[in-house]
N, CA, C and O of each residue as an XYZ file, in Angstrom:
324
protein
N     129.536     17.805    -57.313
C     129.199     17.728    -55.918
C     130.429     18.107    -55.091
O     131.554     17.743    -55.431
N     130.202     18.829    -54.021
C     131.291     19.276    -53.146
C     131.440     18.283    -52.018
O     130.470     17.947    -51.340
N     132.646     17.820    -51.822
C     132.864     16.877    -50.731
C     132.842     17.614    -49.403
O     133.023     18.831    -49.363
N     132.627     16.901    -48.342
C     132.552     17.523    -47.023
C     133.879     18.147    -46.613
O     133.899     19.057    -45.784
N     134.988     17.674    -47.179
C     136.286     18.225    -46.807
C     136.549     19.578    -47.469
O     137.435     20.309    -47.027
N     135.792     19.931    -48.529
C     135.999     21.225    -49.188
C     134.891     22.215    -48.867
O     134.936     23.353    -49.336
N     133.916     21.819    -48.094
C     132.848     22.732    -47.690
C     133.375     23.686    -46.624
O     134.233     23.321    -45.820
N     132.852     24.912    -46.625
C     133.262     25.834    -45.561
C     132.850     25.322    -44.189
O     131.794     24.710    -44.033
N     133.672     25.571    -43.229
C     133.361     25.139    -41.864
C     132.169     25.922    -41.343
O     131.987     27.095    -41.670
N     131.387     25.279    -40.555
C     130.259     25.950    -39.913
C     130.805     26.685    -38.693
O     130.981     26.101    -37.624
N     131.064     27.958    -38.872
C     131.683     28.732    -37.794
C     130.749     29.804    -37.252
O     131.176     30.717    -36.546
N     129.495     29.685    -37.583
C     128.541     30.649    -37.050
C     128.699     32.037    -37.646
O     128.289     33.019    -37.027
N     129.284     32.142    -38.834
C     129.444     33.446    -39.472
C     130.648     34.233    -38.992
O     130.762     35.423    -39.287
N     131.546     33.594    -38.259
C     132.720     34.303    -37.732
C     133.583     34.880    -38.836
O     134.116     35.981    -38.698
N     133.726     34.143    -39.934
C     134.559     34.619    -41.033
C     133.987     35.906    -41.623
O     134.716     36.875    -41.835
N     132.688     35.911    -41.884
C     132.050     37.102    -42.430
C     132.115     38.276    -41.457
O     132.355     39.415    -41.857
N     131.902     37.987    -40.192
C     131.963     39.032    -39.168
C     133.359     39.635    -39.092
O     133.509     40.853    -38.992
N     134.366     38.793    -39.140
C     135.746     39.284    -39.101
C     136.064     40.108    -40.338
O     136.727     41.140    -40.235
N     135.604     39.675    -41.502
C     135.841     40.420    -42.735
C     135.168     41.790    -42.679
O     135.744     42.785    -43.119
N     133.965     41.840    -42.145
C     133.259     43.118    -41.990
C     134.003     44.034    -41.022
O     134.077     45.242    -41.246
N     134.547     43.476    -39.962
C     135.304     44.272    -38.993
C     136.557     44.860    -39.635
O     136.907     46.011    -39.373
N     137.228     44.082    -40.468
C     138.421     44.577    -41.159
C     138.043     45.707    -42.104
O     138.735     46.724    -42.158
N     136.960     45.545    -42.845
C     136.506     46.593    -43.762
C     136.178     47.873    -42.999
O     136.550     48.964    -43.432
N     135.493     47.749    -41.880
C     135.159     48.924    -41.066
C     136.424     49.594    -40.537
O     136.511     50.822    -40.510
N     137.396     48.800    -40.121
C     138.652     49.357    -39.620
C     139.418     50.076    -40.733
O     140.032     51.116    -40.493
N     139.382     49.528    -41.941
C     140.048     50.180    -43.066
C     139.416     51.531    -43.362
O     140.122     52.500    -43.637
N     138.095     51.601    -43.307
C     137.401     52.876    -43.522
C     137.762     53.874    -42.423
O     137.996     55.049    -42.704
N     137.806     53.416    -41.190
C     138.170     54.293    -40.073
C     139.600     54.796    -40.227
O     139.878     55.962    -39.946
N     140.504     53.934    -40.666
C     141.892     54.330    -40.881
C     141.998     55.375    -41.977
O     142.742     56.345    -41.831
N     141.273     55.197    -43.066
C     141.286     56.184    -44.152
C     140.786     57.534    -43.662
O     141.358     58.569    -44.003
N     139.726     57.531    -42.866
C     139.187     58.770    -42.310
C     140.207     59.431    -41.388
O     140.411     60.643    -41.453
N     140.842     58.643    -40.536
C     141.843     59.181    -39.617
C     143.029     59.763    -40.375
O     143.561     60.802    -39.983
N     143.448     59.112    -41.448
C     144.560     59.639    -42.247
C     144.189     60.958    -42.907
O     145.001     61.882    -42.956
N     142.954     61.048    -43.420
C     142.506     62.314    -44.017
C     142.475     63.418    -42.964
O     142.900     64.544    -43.223
N     141.968     63.087    -41.773
C     141.903     64.075    -40.694
C     143.297     64.523    -40.272
O     143.523     65.708    -40.028
N     144.224     63.584    -40.188
C     145.598     63.917    -39.828
C     146.232     64.807    -40.884
O     146.894     65.790    -40.553
N     146.034     64.471    -42.150
C     146.591     65.285    -43.230
C     146.021     66.698    -43.183
O     146.756     67.667    -43.378
N     144.729     66.826    -42.928
C     144.108     68.146    -42.836
C     144.665     68.931    -41.657
O     144.903     70.133    -41.770
N     144.873     68.266    -40.533
C     145.421     68.942    -39.351
C     146.868     69.373    -39.586
O     147.271     70.457    -39.164
N     147.642     68.532    -40.252
C     149.032     68.884    -40.570
C     149.059     70.083    -41.501
O     149.844     71.009    -41.299
N     148.209     70.073    -42.518
C     148.146     71.186    -43.456
C     147.734     72.470    -42.752
O     148.306     73.529    -43.012
N     146.754     72.390    -41.871
C     146.302     73.571    -41.129
C     147.416     74.121    -40.241
O     147.616     75.333    -40.165
N     148.135     73.229    -39.574
C     149.232     73.671    -38.710
C     150.322     74.348    -39.534
O     150.870     75.372    -39.123
N     150.632     73.786    -40.677
C     151.672     74.364    -41.536
C     151.234     75.715    -42.072
O     152.025     76.658    -42.106
N     149.978     75.816    -42.493
C     149.451     77.107    -42.988
C     149.434     78.162    -41.890
O     149.535     79.357    -42.168
N     149.306     77.721    -40.646
C     149.332     78.646    -39.513
C     150.760     79.059    -39.155
O     150.973     79.850    -38.236
N     151.725     78.522    -39.881
C     153.109     78.925    -39.683
C     153.929     78.008    -38.796
O     155.071     78.326    -38.464
N     153.370     76.890    -38.414
C     154.112     75.974    -37.549
C     155.204     75.269    -38.358
O     154.934     74.767    -39.449
N     156.421     75.228    -37.840
C     157.512     74.571    -38.565
C     157.293     73.056    -38.693
O     156.689     72.426    -37.825
N     157.786     72.505    -39.768
C     157.656     71.079    -40.030
C     158.231     70.263    -38.877
O     157.635     69.264    -38.473
N     159.368     70.668    -38.347
C     159.985     69.928    -37.239
C     159.064     69.869    -36.021
O     158.983     68.839    -35.351
N     158.377     70.962    -35.737
C     157.464     70.982    -34.585
C     156.251     70.096    -34.855
O     155.810     69.359    -33.973
N     155.713     70.167    -36.072
C     154.580     69.299    -36.429
C     155.006     67.840    -36.272
O     154.262     67.022    -35.730
N     156.201     67.527    -36.748
C     156.714     66.158    -36.645
C     156.795     65.726    -35.180
O     156.386     64.619    -34.829
N     157.316     66.594    -34.341
C     157.446     66.266    -32.921
C     156.071     66.070    -32.271
O     155.886     65.164    -31.458
N     155.124     66.914    -32.630
C     153.782     66.825    -32.036
C     153.027     65.581    -32.469
O     152.184     65.074    -31.729
N     153.326     65.086    -33.669
C     152.599     63.929    -34.190
C     153.346     62.617    -33.992
O     152.795     61.544    -34.240
N     154.599     62.697    -33.546
C     155.388     61.482    -33.388
C     155.921     60.950    -34.704
O     156.328     59.792    -34.799
N     155.918     61.798    -35.713
C     156.431     61.429    -37.030
C     157.793     62.061    -37.230
O     158.240     62.877    -36.423
N     158.453     61.672    -38.325
C     159.677     62.384    -38.656
C     159.349     63.458    -39.685
O     158.284     63.427    -40.301
N     160.255     64.401    -39.869
C     160.011     65.540    -40.749
C     159.779     65.119    -42.196
O     158.992     65.748    -42.903
N     160.445     64.078    -42.636
C     160.266     63.613    -44.011
C     158.830     63.142    -44.227
O     158.233     63.440    -45.261
N     158.278     62.419    -43.274
C     156.897     61.947    -43.395
C     155.930     63.119    -43.437
O     154.986     63.124    -44.228
N     156.163     64.113    -42.587
C     155.299     65.305    -42.580
C     155.393     66.016    -43.926
O     154.372     66.416    -44.487
N     156.595     66.176    -44.443
C     156.753     66.825    -45.751
C     156.059     66.028    -46.858
O     155.456     66.611    -47.759
N     156.143     64.716    -46.792
C     155.463     63.883    -47.784
C     153.947     64.053    -47.713
O     153.273     64.112    -48.741
N     153.423     64.131    -46.507
C     151.978     64.350    -46.343
C     151.594     65.709    -46.902
O     150.581     65.837    -47.590
N     152.393     66.716    -46.613
C     152.116     68.058    -47.144
C     152.179     68.066    -48.666
O     151.367     68.723    -49.316
N     153.120     67.355    -49.229
C     153.271     67.321    -50.681
C     152.113     66.576    -51.351
O     151.741     66.894    -52.480
N     151.555     65.607    -50.671
C     150.485     64.789    -51.250
C     149.095     65.350    -50.989
O     148.118     64.871    -51.563
N     148.995     66.355    -50.131
C     147.697     66.916    -49.776
C     147.256     67.911    -50.832
O     147.973     68.867    -51.128
N     146.060     67.688    -51.409
C     145.560     68.645    -52.418
C     145.371     70.031    -51.805
O     145.075     70.165    -50.618
N     145.544     71.037    -52.619
C     145.353     72.404    -52.154
C     143.913     72.807    -52.393
O     143.098     71.995    -52.831
N     143.598     74.054    -52.108
C     142.235     74.546    -52.307
C     142.025     75.090    -53.716
O     141.042     75.786    -53.972
N     142.922     74.783    -54.613
C     142.760     75.228    -55.991
C     141.654     74.436    -56.663
O     141.326     73.329    -56.235
N     141.072     75.009    -57.725
C     140.035     74.258    -58.452
C     140.552     72.889    -58.883
O     141.661     72.779    -59.404
N     139.777     71.881    -58.673
C     140.172     70.526    -59.024
C     140.982     69.867    -57.939
O     141.236     68.665    -58.012
N     141.403     70.626    -56.916
C     142.133     70.080    -55.795
C     143.511     69.557    -56.125
O     144.031     68.696    -55.415
N     144.116     70.061    -57.192
C     145.437     69.574    -57.581
C     146.457     70.692    -57.570
O     146.156     71.854    -57.842
N     147.662     70.298    -57.248
C     148.766     71.254    -57.305
C     149.186     71.430    -58.747
O     149.096     70.502    -59.551
N     149.641     72.615    -59.065
C     150.142     72.850    -60.427
C     151.603     73.162    -60.408
O     152.200     73.388    -61.460
């Protein structure tokens, strides 16, 4: 038997609602990161210098280079060789 002190509080589902909101935000963040990586890759392929991409995105050049290095190419399997 569960004592009343170990039962979940009756909070009207606030805990579940908050957990769902966090999950939705995580999905949105993943989508935004993919979109940013694609935009950085497109800018670089268009000939834009890494320093300019960094300035436009508010990132430093090392972060931009890391994103470029981690972004799959259009090769079969999406992997760099």
